[in-house]
Short mmCIF file of C-alpha atoms and ligand atoms in Angstrom, two decimals:
data_model
loop_
_atom_site.label_atom_id
_atom_site.label_comp_id
_atom_site.label_asym_id
_atom_site.label_seq_id
_atom_site.Cartn_x
_atom_site.Cartn_y
_atom_site.Cartn_z
CA MET J 1 -98.97 -9.77 20.13
CA GLU J 2 -99.42 -6.00 20.63
CA PRO J 3 -96.50 -4.12 19.14
CA ASN J 4 -97.29 -1.07 21.55
CA ASP J 5 -96.20 -2.92 24.66
CA ARG J 6 -92.91 -4.52 23.52
CA PRO J 7 -90.33 -3.84 26.19
CA THR J 8 -88.23 -0.67 25.52
CA LEU J 9 -84.95 -2.68 25.19
CA ASP J 10 -86.66 -5.18 22.62
CA ARG J 11 -87.49 -1.97 20.50
CA TRP J 12 -84.01 -0.54 20.89
CA PHE J 13 -82.25 -3.66 19.63
CA ASP J 14 -84.71 -3.90 16.83
CA ARG J 15 -84.02 -0.40 15.66
CA VAL J 16 -80.02 -0.90 15.98
CA PHE J 17 -79.84 -4.30 14.47
CA ASN J 18 -82.97 -5.28 12.42
CA ASP J 19 -83.56 -4.72 8.73
CA THR J 20 -85.96 -5.96 6.12
CA GLU J 21 -83.44 -8.61 4.81
CA SER J 22 -84.25 -12.25 5.30
CA ALA J 23 -82.69 -13.92 8.39
CA HIS J 24 -82.32 -17.31 6.73
CA PHE J 25 -78.96 -19.42 6.56
CA GLY J 26 -76.66 -17.64 4.15
CA THR J 27 -77.96 -14.16 4.49
CA GLY J 28 -75.33 -13.10 7.19
CA TRP J 29 -77.94 -12.82 9.77
CA ILE J 30 -76.96 -15.93 11.77
CA SER J 31 -73.09 -15.14 11.46
CA GLY J 32 -73.81 -11.51 12.43
CA THR J 33 -75.72 -12.18 15.56
CA GLY J 34 -73.31 -14.89 16.43
CA SER J 35 -70.34 -12.39 16.00
CA VAL J 36 -72.06 -9.92 18.33
CA PHE J 37 -73.05 -12.37 20.77
CA LEU J 38 -69.59 -14.14 21.08
CA GLY J 39 -67.88 -10.68 20.76
CA GLY J 40 -69.96 -9.22 23.72
CA LEU J 41 -68.96 -12.48 25.86
CA ALA J 42 -65.38 -12.00 24.86
CA VAL J 43 -65.35 -8.36 26.12
CA LEU J 44 -67.07 -9.31 29.44
CA GLY J 45 -64.68 -12.18 29.70
CA VAL J 46 -61.73 -9.95 29.56
CA VAL J 47 -63.30 -7.70 32.10
CA VAL J 48 -63.67 -10.62 34.37
CA PHE J 49 -59.92 -11.46 33.92
CA TRP J 50 -59.05 -7.90 34.85
CA PHE J 51 -61.18 -7.79 37.99
CA PRO J 52 -61.31 -11.41 39.18
CA GLY J 53 -61.64 -10.29 42.70
CA VAL J 54 -64.90 -8.59 42.17
CA LEU J 55 -66.29 -10.49 39.24
CA THR J 56 -65.78 -14.10 39.92
CA THR J 57 -67.80 -16.11 42.33
CA GLN J 58 -66.13 -17.40 45.50
CA THR J 59 -67.14 -20.80 45.28
CA PHE J 60 -65.97 -21.51 41.69
CA ARG J 61 -62.80 -19.31 41.68
CA SER J 62 -60.51 -21.94 42.83
CA GLN J 63 -61.80 -24.57 40.47
CA TYR J 64 -61.20 -22.87 37.40
CA PRO J 65 -58.94 -24.37 34.67
CA VAL J 66 -57.31 -20.98 34.10
CA PRO J 67 -55.37 -21.85 30.69
CA LEU J 68 -58.39 -23.55 29.48
CA LEU J 69 -60.47 -20.48 29.98
CA ARG J 70 -57.73 -18.32 28.32
CA ALA J 71 -57.74 -20.41 25.16
CA VAL J 72 -61.54 -20.29 25.13
CA LEU J 73 -61.58 -16.45 25.36
CA GLU J 74 -58.93 -16.47 22.50
CA VAL J 75 -61.41 -18.86 20.41
CA LEU J 76 -64.38 -16.46 21.21
CA ILE J 77 -62.33 -13.40 19.98
CA GLY J 78 -61.35 -15.48 16.77
CA LEU J 79 -64.65 -16.77 15.98
CA SER J 80 -66.43 -13.50 16.64
CA PHE J 81 -64.02 -11.61 14.23
CA LEU J 82 -64.51 -14.40 11.51
CA PHE J 83 -68.33 -14.33 11.83
CA GLY J 84 -68.26 -10.63 11.71
CA ALA J 85 -66.27 -10.68 8.42
CA ILE J 86 -68.73 -13.33 7.00
CA SER J 87 -71.71 -11.43 7.95
CA MET J 88 -70.32 -8.35 6.18
CA MET J 89 -69.65 -10.08 3.08
CA LEU J 90 -73.11 -11.49 3.00
CA ARG J 91 -75.37 -8.78 4.31
CA LYS J 92 -76.23 -5.53 2.72
CA ARG J 93 -76.61 -3.80 6.15
CA LYS J 94 -73.25 -4.13 7.78
CA VAL J 95 -74.23 -3.07 11.46
CA LEU J 96 -74.28 -6.46 12.88
CA GLY J 97 -70.79 -7.60 11.32
CA LEU J 98 -69.30 -4.42 12.19
CA THR J 99 -70.63 -4.45 15.83
CA GLY J 100 -69.18 -8.00 16.25
CA ILE J 101 -65.76 -6.96 14.58
CA ALA J 102 -65.59 -3.97 16.85
CA LEU J 103 -66.34 -6.11 20.01
CA SER J 104 -63.77 -8.59 19.03
CA PHE J 105 -61.15 -5.71 18.83
CA VAL J 106 -62.11 -4.20 21.93
CA ALA J 107 -61.50 -7.69 23.49
CA LEU J 108 -58.35 -8.24 21.99
CA LEU J 109 -56.93 -4.61 22.55
CA ALA J 110 -58.00 -4.91 26.24
CA GLY J 111 -55.49 -7.98 26.65
CA GLY J 112 -57.56 -10.96 25.38
CA GLY J 113 -56.76 -14.10 26.96
CA ALA J 114 -53.26 -12.89 28.06
CA VAL J 115 -54.47 -10.53 30.75
CA PRO J 116 -52.38 -11.16 33.91
CA ILE J 117 -54.32 -12.37 36.97
CA ASP J 118 -53.64 -10.57 40.35
CA SER J 119 -53.06 -13.45 42.91
CA ASP J 120 -54.17 -11.39 45.77
CA PHE J 121 -57.79 -10.95 44.71
CA ALA J 122 -59.88 -12.25 47.57
CA GLN J 123 -62.90 -10.07 48.17
CA PRO J 124 -65.81 -10.90 50.52
CA TYR J 125 -68.64 -9.69 48.39
CA THR J 126 -68.50 -10.66 44.50
CA ILE J 127 -70.66 -10.31 41.48
CA GLY J 128 -71.09 -13.46 39.55
CA LEU J 129 -70.39 -12.21 36.00
CA ASP J 130 -67.99 -15.31 35.67
CA TRP J 131 -71.03 -17.42 36.19
CA PHE J 132 -73.33 -15.60 33.80
CA LEU J 133 -70.82 -15.79 31.18
CA LEU J 134 -70.27 -19.54 31.51
CA ASN J 135 -74.04 -20.40 31.75
CA VAL J 136 -75.34 -18.17 28.90
CA LEU J 137 -72.36 -19.62 26.56
CA LEU J 138 -73.35 -23.16 27.47
CA LEU J 139 -77.06 -22.61 27.28
CA ALA J 140 -77.17 -20.44 24.18
CA LEU J 141 -74.71 -22.95 22.40
CA VAL J 142 -77.01 -25.90 23.24
CA PHE J 143 -80.53 -24.45 23.19
CA VAL J 144 -80.51 -22.00 20.29
CA PRO J 145 -79.43 -24.52 17.59
CA VAL J 146 -81.67 -27.14 18.95
CA GLU J 147 -84.71 -24.62 18.94
CA ARG J 148 -83.84 -23.67 15.43
CA ALA J 149 -83.35 -27.12 14.07
CA PHE J 150 -86.52 -28.59 15.90
CA PRO J 151 -88.92 -25.88 16.68
CA ARG J 152 -92.40 -26.44 17.91
CA LEU J 153 -93.31 -23.12 16.60
CA ARG J 154 -91.53 -22.68 13.42
CA ASP J 155 -92.13 -18.82 12.88
CA GLN J 156 -91.03 -18.16 16.55
CA LYS J 157 -87.73 -16.00 16.42
CA THR J 158 -84.73 -16.25 18.86
CA PHE J 159 -85.10 -12.48 19.33
CA ARG J 160 -88.79 -12.73 20.18
CA PHE J 161 -91.33 -10.44 22.22
CA GLY J 162 -89.93 -9.85 25.67
CA TRP J 163 -86.55 -11.59 25.06
CA THR J 164 -84.70 -8.51 26.77
CA THR J 165 -86.86 -8.84 29.88
CA ASP J 166 -85.78 -12.43 30.21
CA GLY J 167 -82.29 -11.63 29.31
CA MET J 168 -82.04 -9.31 32.15
CA HIS J 169 -83.61 -11.81 34.68
CA LEU J 170 -80.99 -14.09 33.45
CA LEU J 171 -78.32 -11.66 33.84
CA LEU J 172 -79.13 -10.28 37.14
CA SER J 173 -80.05 -13.56 38.85
CA HIS J 174 -76.51 -14.54 37.91
CA LEU J 175 -74.73 -11.43 38.99
CA ALA J 176 -76.41 -11.76 42.41
CA VAL J 177 -75.52 -15.35 42.94
CA GLN J 178 -73.71 -14.75 46.03
CA ALA J 179 -76.58 -12.88 47.81
CA LEU J 180 -79.24 -15.29 46.32
CA THR J 181 -77.17 -18.41 47.50
CA PHE J 182 -76.80 -17.09 50.99
CA ALA J 183 -80.50 -16.23 51.42
CA THR J 184 -81.39 -19.66 49.78
CA LEU J 185 -79.33 -21.56 52.17
CA LEU J 186 -80.17 -19.46 55.23
CA PRO J 187 -83.33 -21.31 56.38
CA ALA J 188 -81.79 -24.96 55.97
CA THR J 189 -78.36 -24.03 57.61
CA THR J 190 -80.16 -22.28 60.38
CA LEU J 191 -82.47 -25.31 61.00
CA ALA J 192 -79.60 -27.69 60.78
CA GLN J 193 -78.08 -26.10 63.81
CA PHE J 194 -80.93 -27.05 66.09
CA TRP J 195 -81.95 -30.39 64.66
CA GLN J 196 -79.79 -33.35 63.12
CA PRO J 197 -81.73 -36.63 62.68
CA GLU J 198 -78.49 -38.66 62.88
CA SER J 199 -79.65 -42.22 62.30
CA MET J 200 -81.80 -41.11 59.52
CA GLN J 201 -78.86 -39.22 57.81
CA ARG J 202 -76.63 -42.36 58.38
CA PHE J 203 -79.24 -44.48 56.78
CA ILE J 204 -79.43 -42.19 53.65
CA ARG J 205 -75.59 -41.81 53.24
CA GLU J 206 -75.23 -45.75 53.43
CA GLN J 207 -77.10 -45.62 50.05
CA PRO J 208 -75.45 -45.56 46.36
CA VAL J 209 -75.35 -42.06 44.98
CA TRP J 210 -77.87 -42.92 42.24
CA ALA J 211 -80.28 -43.92 44.72
CA GLN J 212 -79.80 -40.70 46.73
CA PHE J 213 -80.10 -38.69 43.62
CA LEU J 214 -83.55 -40.29 42.63
CA GLU J 215 -84.58 -39.72 46.21
CA VAL J 216 -83.56 -36.06 46.14
CA VAL J 217 -85.48 -35.44 42.79
CA LEU J 218 -88.71 -37.09 44.46
CA ILE J 219 -88.41 -35.07 47.70
CA VAL J 220 -87.65 -31.83 45.92
CA ASP J 221 -90.51 -32.42 43.64
CA PHE J 222 -92.94 -33.34 46.09
CA CYS J 223 -92.10 -30.26 48.33
CA GLN J 224 -92.10 -28.03 45.18
CA TYR J 225 -95.39 -29.27 44.29
CA TRP J 226 -97.11 -27.76 47.24
CA ILE J 227 -95.00 -24.60 47.23
CA HIS J 228 -95.81 -24.06 43.79
CA LEU J 229 -99.38 -24.78 44.47
CA ALA J 230 -99.48 -22.14 47.32
CA PHE J 231 -97.70 -19.62 44.87
CA HIS J 232 -100.80 -20.01 42.49
CA ARG J 233 -103.43 -20.17 45.09
CA VAL J 234 -102.46 -17.64 47.79
CA PRO J 235 -103.21 -14.11 46.06
CA SER J 236 -100.21 -12.34 47.80
CA LEU J 237 -97.74 -15.20 46.51
CA TRP J 238 -99.53 -15.31 43.09
CA ARG J 239 -98.53 -11.66 42.37
CA ILE J 240 -95.04 -12.66 42.86
CA HIS J 241 -95.35 -15.94 40.82
CA ALA J 242 -97.29 -14.07 38.17
CA VAL J 243 -93.88 -12.79 36.82
CA HIS J 244 -92.80 -16.19 35.80
CA HIS J 245 -96.08 -16.65 34.11
CA SER J 246 -96.07 -13.33 32.31
CA SER J 247 -94.05 -14.79 29.48
CA ARG J 248 -96.02 -14.71 26.32
CA VAL J 249 -93.52 -16.83 24.32
CA MET J 250 -92.08 -20.07 25.52
CA ASP J 251 -88.46 -20.83 24.77
CA TRP J 252 -85.05 -21.70 26.69
CA LEU J 253 -84.82 -18.22 27.83
CA ALA J 254 -88.55 -17.74 29.20
CA GLY J 255 -87.64 -19.74 32.51
CA SER J 256 -85.24 -17.20 33.59
CA ARG J 257 -88.32 -14.89 34.18
CA LEU J 258 -88.62 -15.47 37.89
CA HIS J 259 -88.93 -12.98 40.86
CA PHE J 260 -86.14 -13.23 43.24
CA ILE J 261 -88.48 -13.91 46.13
CA ASP J 262 -90.12 -16.80 44.17
CA ALA J 263 -86.71 -18.18 43.64
CA ILE J 264 -85.41 -17.80 47.09
CA THR J 265 -88.51 -19.06 48.76
CA THR J 266 -89.04 -22.00 46.77
CA ARG J 267 -85.49 -23.26 46.62
CA GLY J 268 -84.98 -22.24 50.33
CA LEU J 269 -87.72 -24.44 51.26
CA VAL J 270 -86.89 -27.38 49.25
CA LEU J 271 -83.27 -27.47 50.59
CA ILE J 272 -84.50 -27.72 54.14
CA PRO J 273 -85.12 -31.62 53.78
CA MET J 274 -82.22 -31.95 51.75
CA PHE J 275 -79.98 -30.46 54.61
CA LEU J 276 -81.80 -32.25 57.30
CA LEU J 277 -81.69 -35.73 55.71
CA GLY J 278 -78.09 -35.35 54.95
CA PHE J 279 -77.69 -36.30 51.48
CA ALA J 280 -74.19 -36.74 50.30
CA LEU J 281 -72.79 -33.98 48.28
CA PRO J 282 -72.29 -35.90 45.03
CA ALA J 283 -75.95 -36.54 45.11
CA LEU J 284 -76.88 -32.88 45.59
CA TYR J 285 -74.42 -31.85 42.91
CA ALA J 286 -75.74 -34.24 40.42
CA TYR J 287 -79.46 -32.74 41.21
CA ILE J 288 -78.13 -29.18 40.70
CA VAL J 289 -76.66 -30.16 37.28
CA PHE J 290 -80.00 -32.07 36.34
CA VAL J 291 -82.19 -29.08 37.49
CA SER J 292 -80.10 -26.54 35.75
CA PHE J 293 -80.55 -28.36 32.44
CA HIS J 294 -84.03 -29.74 33.02
CA SER J 295 -85.78 -26.43 34.23
CA VAL J 296 -84.43 -24.59 31.14
CA PHE J 297 -85.44 -27.49 28.63
CA ILE J 298 -89.17 -27.57 29.91
CA HIS J 299 -89.68 -24.23 28.68
CA ALA J 300 -87.69 -24.82 25.30
CA ASN J 301 -89.59 -24.31 21.93
CA VAL J 302 -88.87 -27.86 20.80
CA ARG J 303 -91.27 -30.18 19.17
CA PHE J 304 -89.85 -33.45 20.36
CA ARG J 305 -92.41 -36.08 21.04
CA PHE J 306 -91.76 -38.09 24.04
CA GLY J 307 -95.09 -40.37 24.10
CA TRP J 308 -95.18 -42.19 27.39
CA LEU J 309 -92.36 -40.37 28.85
CA ASP J 310 -94.40 -37.22 29.12
CA ARG J 311 -95.95 -38.77 32.16
CA VAL J 312 -92.86 -39.92 33.63
CA VAL J 313 -90.38 -37.07 33.48
CA ALA J 314 -91.76 -33.38 32.88
CA THR J 315 -91.14 -32.61 29.19
CA PRO J 316 -91.70 -29.26 27.50
CA ARG J 317 -95.22 -29.95 26.43
CA GLY J 318 -96.25 -30.65 29.96
CA HIS J 319 -94.78 -27.35 31.45
CA HIS J 320 -95.88 -25.46 28.47
CA TRP J 321 -99.43 -26.34 29.53
CA HIS J 322 -98.53 -24.97 33.02
CA HIS J 323 -97.83 -21.63 31.19
CA ALA J 324 -100.94 -21.77 29.05
CA VAL J 325 -103.60 -18.86 29.23
CA ALA J 326 -106.08 -21.73 29.60
CA PRO J 327 -106.63 -23.93 31.63
CA ILE J 328 -104.99 -22.35 34.57
CA ASP J 329 -103.43 -24.30 37.67
CA VAL J 330 -102.46 -27.63 35.96
CA ASN J 331 -99.13 -29.47 35.91
CA PHE J 332 -97.38 -28.01 38.97
CA ALA J 333 -94.70 -30.69 39.36
CA VAL J 334 -91.52 -29.58 37.78
CA HIS J 335 -89.79 -32.90 37.50
CA LEU J 336 -92.27 -35.73 37.97
CA PRO J 337 -95.63 -35.55 36.26
CA PHE J 338 -97.16 -38.24 38.36
CA LEU J 339 -97.47 -36.06 41.32
CA ASP J 340 -100.10 -34.03 39.32
CA LYS J 341 -101.72 -37.24 38.44
CA VAL J 342 -101.83 -38.51 41.98
CA PHE J 343 -103.07 -34.84 43.27
CA GLY J 344 -105.68 -34.41 40.26
CA THR J 345 -103.89 -31.48 38.52
CA GLN J 346 -102.62 -33.09 35.70
CA HIS J 347 -103.50 -31.71 32.17
CA LEU J 348 -101.86 -33.52 29.04
CA PRO J 349 -104.40 -33.80 26.36
CA GLY J 350 -103.44 -36.36 23.60
CA GLU J 351 -100.52 -34.74 21.56
CA LYS J 352 -101.92 -31.23 21.82
CA TRP J 353 -99.95 -28.15 22.86
CA PRO J 354 -101.34 -24.87 24.14
CA THR J 355 -102.23 -22.03 21.62
CA GLU J 356 -101.60 -19.08 23.88
CA TYR J 357 -99.10 -18.63 26.77
CA GLY J 358 -99.12 -16.16 29.82
CA ILE J 359 -101.90 -14.69 32.09
CA ALA J 360 -105.41 -13.67 30.59
CA GLY J 361 -105.20 -10.12 29.44
CA HIS J 362 -101.56 -9.94 30.19
CA PRO J 363 -101.58 -7.90 33.37
CA VAL J 364 -97.95 -8.07 34.12
CA PRO J 365 -95.84 -5.45 32.42
CA GLU J 366 -92.47 -6.14 30.67
CA GLY J 367 -89.13 -4.98 31.96
CA TRP J 368 -87.00 -6.41 34.81
CA GLY J 369 -87.28 -3.56 37.14
CA THR J 370 -90.91 -3.03 36.54
CA GLN J 371 -91.68 -7.00 37.35
CA LEU J 372 -89.28 -6.80 40.36
CA LEU J 373 -91.83 -3.96 42.02
CA TYR J 374 -94.89 -5.55 40.29
CA PRO J 375 -95.85 -7.68 43.41
CA PHE J 376 -95.84 -4.57 45.72
CA ARG J 377 -97.98 -2.46 43.57
CA ARG J 378 -101.85 -2.31 43.60
CA ASN J 379 -102.83 -4.99 41.08
CA ASP J 380 -106.52 -5.05 40.75
CA GLU J 381 -106.32 -6.58 37.31
CA LEU J 382 -104.72 -9.74 38.71
CA VAL J 383 -107.19 -12.23 39.81
ZN1 LIG Z 1 -96.69 -21.66 38.07
ZN1 LIG Z 2 -92.19 -22.28 34.02
#
């Protein structure tokens, strides 16, 4: 890992928060980072309460249990303060604890969970800050403790090389959820206007939801397999997909590193059969919940052994091989490894894991903006 090409944001966070003290349990590091994380979320949460018209996703807005969210916000503020105080007591360098406490005060002074909500807030264009906050809170609460308790690479830190690049991908893909969803749905909704295979749709809708769910997984992954393969084999597409493969470290956050053209194209194409075949909404929602968890999980830095299950449902080890520097072009299926077996692209050697992740020579630079423009620049180094 060359320290010189660490992303600027990574280095900035290091300069502000890092010190030479240990980061183990009982040193004030975990409570301090927890305090800053929860305090940051609380401040942004209050901002969402102030400007719900612009900062909440239209689709979810009416579904929110507002009293519960207010209570969650109050708990976040309380925990951020408490963890900040614990960190201040335990750690010599007080910057983490102080920042967390300061953030909790800002959230409290800005109204905390008691901000009145303007009832007339409908806006046509929205930024999905609510979507980001809910997702990042849930994912971090599940994956960070699990990765720390059962790490595959014990020495890998939560704030590892390139974490800010992945964090920016996570943030911006959530903020732009309205535009991305619109673009993703466009091919399927347009086609559905011209063609509706009604007898097929009736046949599918008569099946139980669990059967429809399994069919969705199978059809999505079958289509995804070939789209993914094309992203690897067609040079102009590979320049886009190379962004996803530029992660040198695998963890729950690494999967967020995805060029928006990659995301829109892949999801937009797999949605076409979903729409035309007329799957029931509960089956599609079940798939969305499944894919939201599974696509994060397969990137995670966890050492669980799944034995034969490795070959039935994609597990971290299989997808980690997809991200290995060598061999390349293996394990394209995102959910069902048997597709790779059938099409001759499976690589699951014994119980082994890859030793190095990314693209040989690491040609894709770090940084969200740089990666967004990367496919459109001259990239002679990418083969
Ligand atoms: Zn790939
Ligand atoms: Zn991946």
